[in-house]
Amino acid sequence: MKILVTGGLGFIGSHTVVELQNEGFEVVVVDNLSNSSEQVVDGIFSITAKKPLFEKIDLRDKKSVQELFQKYNDILGVIHFAASKAVGESVENPLLYYENNVTTLVYLLQELQKLPKAHFIFSSSCTVYGQAEQMPITENASVQKAMSPYGNTKQIGEEIIEDVTKVSEIDAILLRYFNPIGAHPSAAIGELPIGVPQNLVPYITQTAIGLREQLSVYGADYPTPDGTAIRDYIHVVDLAKAHVVALQRLLQHKNKDKVEIFNLGTGTGSSVLEVITAFEKVSGEKLNYKIVGRREGDVVAAYANTDRANSVLGWKAEFSLEEALASAWKWEQKIRS
Ligand code: NAD
Ligand code: WQD
């Protein structure tokens, strides 16, 4: 059973390729290496003893996308990770984001629309909820006006998929990730942020390893128990496994609707200070940090109600925050050694 994974050498994509191969799927990875490296293929091989087929293609090139589907005319499902994901960069260069995140989606769906049947899984984000009124956040919470062009590409992406499934034989699952962190326990694959990390956990591990001097904690005056903002940090391996389960649901025609939406989180919120404390505990390192002002655009709290994913997909996050942080630390130590 051949599955196309776009962005399959990236952070979440590579972990998903591992889980797909572990479940016996044959994987074709498409990636333009804009935010990853071909060595990730070796990392995947070292875990699964199997190399995915790899096509270095830029999905912005419509002709290449068409040729891809001509070459592989037996693709049963597509998991679409490829996108640009830096919120700040999207504010500075919105068209780059609309082109890379929206145009590429359209090109893929145009090819899938030609097939007698197609199954599609889309990487969406909890960012679509903005600051939700109620915690934990259910899938029925309303989608808020996007706070960045990046966030908007996820909302537009969801709408495009909703529209096309109404008039085609494509069915889809939209997965709204909360905050993915960590690395494969083997430390053969993990997150490779380019430049200064924007996300909390890679910033923590890079500070602990001595690459950054100090972590800035953005705001300790939020209306939360310790004043720092709350998120739902989910181990990337748990997230990857959810993709396999979602894909199997579509392949086995178990889906009730042409488009289904699932939150992927642990269901537990952790504050920035709680993450720092947990990191210090698992790493044995003292973290140099200071409290600074709030970061523009940050929400106070976001954590998932995972009931739907638990009951409908039969999936539940298994790793603890400590385990996820330990794996991120192991990965950081490995890549700097
Ligand atoms: P990533 O940058 O590590 O992986 C994306 C991969 O896509 C990279 O390997 C990159 O080279 C590739 N890519 C980008 N543009 C491409 C193009 N035009 N053609 C071919 N390949 C291209 O990112 P990630 O963290 O693994 O995120 C995967 C998906 O999940 C993205 O859609 C992202 O928006 C979404 N998401 C991520 C997070 C997060 O915090 N990491 C949270 C919610 C949603
Ligand atoms: C987590 C918490 C920060 C860095 C972003 C995107 C979102 C999604 C996931 C893709 C916040 C605090 C962070 C630092 C800090 N991506 N922080 N010092 O902001 O929840 O979500 O990534 O869809 O769209 O916006 O994640 O890891 O950046 O921040 O204090 O150096 O850590 O203020 O409270 P965020 P994050």
PDB file of C-alpha atoms and ligand atoms in Angstrom, residues 12 84-88 123-128 148 150-151 154 177-181 196-204 207 214-219 222 228-233 270-273 275-276 290 292-302, ligand 2:
ATOM      1  CA  ILE A  12       6.685  15.591  12.075  1.00  0.00           C
ATOM      2  CA  SER A  84       6.379  26.810   5.777  1.00  0.00           C
ATOM      3  CA  LYS A  85       5.699  27.213   9.488  1.00  0.00           C
ATOM      4  CA  ALA A  86       7.453  30.249  10.958  1.00  0.00           C
ATOM      5  CA  VAL A  87       4.781  32.604  12.263  1.00  0.00           C
ATOM      6  CA  GLY A  88       7.028  35.716  12.342  1.00  0.00           C
ATOM      7  CA  SER A 123      -1.582  19.109   8.956  1.00  0.00           C
ATOM      8  CA  SER A 124      -3.650  21.768  10.619  1.00  0.00           C
ATOM      9  CA  SER A 125      -2.976  23.556  13.864  1.00  0.00           C
ATOM     10  CA  CYS A 126      -4.569  24.625  17.131  1.00  0.00           C
ATOM     11  CA  THR A 127      -3.701  28.110  15.964  1.00  0.00           C
ATOM     12  CA  VAL A 128      -7.082  28.096  14.159  1.00  0.00           C
ATOM     13  CA  SER A 148      -0.844  35.630  11.241  1.00  0.00           C
ATOM     14  CA  TYR A 150       0.707  31.390   8.616  1.00  0.00           C
ATOM     15  CA  GLY A 151      -2.387  30.740  10.732  1.00  0.00           C
ATOM     16  CA  LYS A 154      -4.162  26.671   7.842  1.00  0.00           C
ATOM     17  CA  TYR A 177      -1.891  19.671  16.288  1.00  0.00           C
ATOM     18  CA  PHE A 178      -1.252  21.375  19.589  1.00  0.00           C
ATOM     19  CA  ASN A 179       2.483  21.810  20.407  1.00  0.00           C
ATOM     20  CA  PRO A 180       4.593  18.978  18.995  1.00  0.00           C
ATOM     21  CA  ILE A 181       7.926  18.453  20.779  1.00  0.00           C
ATOM     22  CA  VAL A 196      17.349  30.912  16.154  1.00  0.00           C
ATOM     23  CA  PRO A 197      14.491  28.671  17.303  1.00  0.00           C
ATOM     24  CA  GLN A 198      11.137  30.377  17.747  1.00  0.00           C
ATOM     25  CA  ASN A 199       9.604  27.506  19.670  1.00  0.00           C
ATOM     26  CA  LEU A 200      10.081  26.932  23.374  1.00  0.00           C
ATOM     27  CA  VAL A 201      11.557  23.441  23.562  1.00  0.00           C
ATOM     28  CA  PRO A 202      14.318  23.773  20.941  1.00  0.00           C
ATOM     29  CA  TYR A 203      15.214  27.084  22.556  1.00  0.00           C
ATOM     30  CA  ILE A 204      15.475  25.356  25.927  1.00  0.00           C
ATOM     31  CA  THR A 207      20.343  27.033  25.802  1.00  0.00           C
ATOM     32  CA  GLN A 214      19.659  32.553  27.980  1.00  0.00           C
ATOM     33  CA  LEU A 215      16.029  31.622  27.436  1.00  0.00           C
ATOM     34  CA  SER A 216      13.598  34.537  27.528  1.00  0.00           C
ATOM     35  CA  VAL A 217      10.321  33.570  29.158  1.00  0.00           C
ATOM     36  CA  TYR A 218       7.728  35.650  27.383  1.00  0.00           C
ATOM     37  CA  GLY A 219       5.522  36.994  30.126  1.00  0.00           C
ATOM     38  CA  TYR A 222      -0.736  36.014  32.478  1.00  0.00           C
ATOM     39  CA  THR A 228       3.272  32.027  32.421  1.00  0.00           C
ATOM     40  CA  ALA A 229       1.364  30.895  29.354  1.00  0.00           C
ATOM     41  CA  ILE A 230      -0.073  27.410  29.074  1.00  0.00           C
ATOM     42  CA  ARG A 231       0.204  24.994  26.130  1.00  0.00           C
ATOM     43  CA  ASP A 232      -0.401  21.337  25.355  1.00  0.00           C
ATOM     44  CA  TYR A 233       2.983  19.795  24.502  1.00  0.00           C
ATOM     45  CA  SER A 270       1.677  22.977  31.035  1.00  0.00           C
ATOM     46  CA  SER A 271       2.993  26.436  31.780  1.00  0.00           C
ATOM     47  CA  VAL A 272       6.348  27.686  30.482  1.00  0.00           C
ATOM     48  CA  LEU A 273       7.790  27.470  34.004  1.00  0.00           C
ATOM     49  CA  VAL A 275       8.218  22.950  31.159  1.00  0.00           C
ATOM     50  CA  ILE A 276      11.471  24.503  32.395  1.00  0.00           C
ATOM     51  CA  LYS A 290      14.853  35.328  32.608  1.00  0.00           C
ATOM     52  CA  VAL A 292      10.760  39.269  29.864  1.00  0.00           C
ATOM     53  CA  GLY A 293       7.660  40.923  28.397  1.00  0.00           C
ATOM     54  CA  ARG A 294       4.919  39.047  26.575  1.00  0.00           C
ATOM     55  CA  ARG A 295       5.478  38.038  22.942  1.00  0.00           C
ATOM     56  CA  GLU A 296       3.033  39.682  20.559  1.00  0.00           C
ATOM     57  CA  GLY A 297       0.360  37.356  19.253  1.00  0.00           C
ATOM     58  CA  ASP A 298       0.705  34.752  22.021  1.00  0.00           C
ATOM     59  CA  VAL A 299      -2.468  33.361  23.548  1.00  0.00           C
ATOM     60  CA  VAL A 300      -2.779  32.853  27.302  1.00  0.00           C
ATOM     61  CA  ALA A 301      -3.691  29.191  27.190  1.00  0.00           C
ATOM     62  CA  ALA A 302      -4.390  26.449  24.674  1.00  0.00           C
TER      63      ALA A 302
HETATM   64  C1  WQD B   2       5.154  28.079  23.561  1.00  0.00           C
HETATM   65  C2  WQD B   2       5.154  28.964  24.802  1.00  0.00           C
HETATM   66  C3  WQD B   2       5.702  31.249  24.342  1.00  0.00           C
HETATM   67  C4  WQD B   2       9.810  30.620  23.077  1.00  0.00           C
HETATM   68  C5  WQD B   2       3.618  28.064  17.748  1.00  0.00           C
HETATM   69  C6  WQD B   2       2.801  28.553  16.595  1.00  0.00           C
HETATM   70  C7  WQD B   2       1.643  27.641  16.364  1.00  0.00           C
HETATM   71  C8  WQD B   2       2.117  26.201  16.227  1.00  0.00           C
HETATM   72  C9  WQD B   2       3.054  25.777  17.306  1.00  0.00           C
HETATM   73  C10 WQD B   2       2.277  25.592  13.933  1.00  0.00           C
HETATM   74  C11 WQD B   2       4.507  30.324  24.557  1.00  0.00           C
HETATM   75  C12 WQD B   2       6.755  30.612  25.223  1.00  0.00           C
HETATM   76  C13 WQD B   2       8.510  30.407  23.531  1.00  0.00           C
HETATM   77  C14 WQD B   2      10.724  31.298  23.930  1.00  0.00           C
HETATM   78  C15 WQD B   2       9.011  31.477  25.604  1.00  0.00           C
HETATM   79  N1  WQD B   2       2.809  25.961  15.020  1.00  0.00           N
HETATM   80  N2  WQD B   2       8.128  30.844  24.755  1.00  0.00           N
HETATM   81  N3  WQD B   2      10.291  31.698  25.158  1.00  0.00           N
HETATM   82  O1  WQD B   2       3.489  29.918  20.321  1.00  0.00           O
HETATM   83  O2  WQD B   2       2.230  27.954  21.270  1.00  0.00           O
HETATM   84  O3  WQD B   2       2.787  27.987  18.901  1.00  0.00           O
HETATM   85  O4  WQD B   2       4.092  26.751  17.457  1.00  0.00           O
HETATM   86  O5  WQD B   2       1.128  25.521  13.622  1.00  0.00           O
HETATM   87  O6  WQD B   2       1.010  28.083  15.221  1.00  0.00           O
HETATM   88  O7  WQD B   2       2.334  29.860  16.888  1.00  0.00           O
HETATM   89  O8  WQD B   2       4.594  27.649  20.547  1.00  0.00           O
HETATM   90  O9  WQD B   2       6.820  26.911  21.254  1.00  0.00           O
HETATM   91  O10 WQD B   2       6.575  29.190  20.185  1.00  0.00           O
HETATM   92  O11 WQD B   2       5.691  28.813  22.475  1.00  0.00           O
HETATM   93  O12 WQD B   2       8.665  31.872  26.704  1.00  0.00           O
HETATM   94  O13 WQD B   2      11.883  31.535  23.573  1.00  0.00           O
HETATM   95  O14 WQD B   2       6.515  29.230  25.157  1.00  0.00           O
HETATM   96  O15 WQD B   2       5.473  32.579  24.707  1.00  0.00           O
HETATM   97  O16 WQD B   2       3.847  30.686  25.728  1.00  0.00           O
HETATM   98  P1  WQD B   2       3.231  28.489  20.331  1.00  0.00           P
HETATM   99  P2  WQD B   2       6.011  28.139  21.061  1.00  0.00           P
END
